[in-house]
Short mmCIF file of C-alpha atoms in Angstrom, two decimals:
data_model
loop_
_atom_site.label_atom_id
_atom_site.label_comp_id
_atom_site.label_asym_id
_atom_site.label_seq_id
_atom_site.Cartn_x
_atom_site.Cartn_y
_atom_site.Cartn_z
CA MET A 15 14.67 1.61 30.80
CA SER A 16 15.29 2.11 26.80
CA THR A 17 14.80 0.53 23.93
CA THR A 18 15.79 0.77 19.92
CA VAL A 19 13.13 1.88 17.67
CA THR A 20 13.24 -0.84 14.48
CA ALA A 21 13.40 0.56 10.82
CA LYS A 22 9.54 -0.07 10.89
CA GLY A 23 8.91 2.48 14.15
CA GLN A 24 8.45 -0.94 16.03
CA VAL A 25 10.09 -1.52 19.56
CA THR A 26 10.41 -4.09 22.08
CA ILE A 27 8.18 -2.91 25.34
CA PRO A 28 11.07 -4.00 28.51
CA LYS A 29 9.38 -6.47 30.10
CA ALA A 30 8.99 -5.07 33.96
CA VAL A 31 7.26 -2.46 31.91
CA ARG A 32 5.03 -5.06 30.13
CA GLU A 33 4.82 -6.97 33.91
CA LEU A 34 3.51 -3.55 35.47
CA LEU A 35 1.07 -3.14 32.99
CA GLY A 36 0.36 -6.47 32.80
CA ILE A 37 -0.18 -6.45 29.12
CA GLY A 38 1.50 -9.57 26.94
CA PRO A 39 1.03 -10.49 23.56
CA GLY A 40 -2.22 -9.52 21.35
CA SER A 41 -2.47 -6.97 24.07
CA ARG A 42 -3.75 -3.70 22.51
CA ILE A 43 -2.26 -0.64 23.90
CA ASP A 44 -3.08 2.98 23.46
CA PHE A 45 -0.09 6.17 23.59
CA ARG A 46 -1.77 9.29 25.70
CA ARG A 47 -0.21 12.79 25.45
CA ALA A 48 -0.24 13.61 29.22
CA ALA A 49 -0.56 17.71 29.97
CA ASP A 50 2.73 17.96 30.90
CA GLY A 51 3.74 17.20 27.44
CA ASN A 52 5.06 13.75 28.25
CA VAL A 53 3.66 10.44 26.31
CA VAL A 54 2.18 7.65 28.34
CA VAL A 55 1.56 3.58 27.71
CA VAL A 56 -1.96 2.87 28.49
CA PRO A 57 -3.16 -0.77 28.46
CA ILE A 58 -6.44 -0.48 26.29
CA ASP A 59 -9.30 -2.73 28.39
CA GLU A 60 -11.09 -4.31 25.94
CA ASP A 61 -14.41 -4.80 28.53
CA ARG A 62 -14.51 -1.37 28.97
CA GLN A 63 -16.92 0.75 27.14
CA HIS A 64 -16.03 2.63 23.83
CA SER A 65 -18.53 6.05 24.99
CA ARG A 66 -17.97 7.82 28.12
CA PHE A 67 -22.02 7.52 28.45
CA ALA A 68 -22.09 3.35 27.54
CA LYS A 69 -21.64 3.37 31.62
CA PHE A 70 -25.61 4.39 31.60
CA ARG A 71 -27.12 2.50 28.77
CA GLY A 72 -28.24 -1.20 29.66
CA HIS A 73 -31.22 -2.81 30.77
CA ALA A 74 -32.81 -2.09 34.38
CA GLY A 75 -34.56 -5.02 34.78
CA LYS A 76 -37.94 -5.98 34.98
CA GLY A 77 -39.92 -3.25 35.28
CA MET A 78 -43.81 -1.47 33.96
CA SER A 79 -45.25 -2.68 30.79
CA THR A 80 -45.33 -0.13 28.48
CA ASP A 81 -49.81 0.30 29.23
CA GLU A 82 -48.97 0.24 32.86
CA ILE A 83 -46.60 3.21 32.02
CA LEU A 84 -48.96 5.13 29.88
CA ALA A 85 -51.67 4.15 32.38
CA LEU A 86 -49.59 6.18 34.87
CA THR A 87 -49.34 9.17 32.92
CA ARG A 88 -52.16 9.84 31.37
CA GLY A 89 -53.49 9.18 35.42
CA ASP A 90 -56.14 6.82 34.92
CA ASP A 91 -57.07 4.26 38.02
#
């Protein structure tokens, strides 16, 4: 498949490619350079975390209170 670049540097992504990538109006995409030098189009998952460490962040749920943790670290019985 091929497409033509406009004077503004815009291209129309062929319908088959849009369907394959699951992108539509308003979708955000990223251009990445592969190790072999090719440039690939990757849809940006808006739900994904931006930091590679973001998946480790969050709330573990109800746990020990601060006082309980301090008592444990001090060896209080």
